[in-house]
Amino acid sequence: MASSKSGTSAKKPTSNFKPQPIVLTALDGFLLSGTLYLPPGPIVTTPPAATAPSNDPSDLSSTARYKQQDEPLTKVVIISSATAVLQDFYYKFALYLSQELGMIVVTYDNRGVGRSMPNSEELLYLKAATDNDPYPSGTTASSPVPPKASSGKSKDADKSKKNPLIGFEATIVDWSLRDLPGVFNYVLARFPHNPTLYVGHSVGGHILPAVDAYYTRNLERVLFVSVTSAHWRYMNSPLFTYCFFYIASPIVNSHYGFYPGKTLWNTMEDLPKGCLETWAHWGSFRNYVLGGNPEWKPNFDAFKVPIYSIYFSDDDYSSTSPPLIMRLIPNTLRRCVGVNPVEDLNMKKVGHMGFFFNSCKEKLWKTVVRAWFVDGHALDRDAIKEQATLTSSYARL
């Protein structure tokens, strides 16, 4: 452990740029798969100690203090995924935040998605092997991985294996009230003094304001990306959405025992039956989340962390509804900015998912994200367009 010259700021060893698998524990004990990204430089986790008043007669007053020499605390970013999207989808974006902005980043899979499956032997093994250490041993050696299954099993046996989501009871409410607080608990336990930032993609934004303020007490700033309403009337294709939510999906869920987004169509990850039912239930109300869960309104009203929301005119699902979501969180500083990729960014498409593609690094990550998370500036549409134009000009030089 190193410290600054003043001896008041503790630093952790530098990382080797390799993301580390971690296990997060939801409030009900369910194990979630996560990934920890550490920055290349020193990680400052201890706030500066209060300095005693100087007795130097050259000071202007008896209460003058020496100038602080300590580095600022390293920021921690939590990335919360969209519905049925793997945490690995955000890999490039998480690397940018950690390796170029010097932040600690935590990603995770909600229960029933990706590697966060019920009774997962891999997660049980990893938790036992690492004991959820805040800095997994990976800087000099590979993190432990569970032993591979016996090769004697045939491919036919693997195909006939029962999907773990069959009979698994989980809802998006669980993601909000159990899983996400567990992620905040992980960060609070290991980085209790560090300011926390939050990136919510789609449903990752919907579920945040419902979380009790106890868990978000270190939250400094929030970025919403494509946090749209899925109320069927507000969707780009309302008739299709209505048929999907209330006719096709109940039939498919009943037949398979889960929503086979990947198994059947390979368009999204498989989902627990209850998660798609929550999604459809919310979608039947004009005020979406608070229509389906009106008991959340006090928490939404009490949420005071500044929010910057960005969405795109070519969103695949709903290109006009993000301002409606922001109105559900009335008592915080907030800015909601709609961007036209063609006119403002000189890009063919961004859509609902494209913000996290590496192609948006120069025109969105290095402008919008850096301005908000590093400088605290919430860029408006004109500023985003101006920055994108400058970036394009530099690229042509």
PDB file of C-alpha atoms in Angstrom, residues 25 44 48 62 122 201:
ATOM      1  CA  THR A  25     -25.099 -11.093  -3.341  1.00  0.00           C
ATOM      2  CA  VAL A  44      -7.546   6.311  -3.879  1.00  0.00           C
ATOM      3  CA  PRO A  48      -8.009  13.063   3.351  1.00  0.00           C
ATOM      4  CA  SER A  62      -5.204  31.573  13.279  1.00  0.00           C
ATOM      5  CA  GLU A 122     -19.955 -21.563 -11.293  1.00  0.00           C
ATOM      6  CA  HIS A 201     -29.471   1.551 -19.910  1.00  0.00           C
TER       7      HIS A 201
END
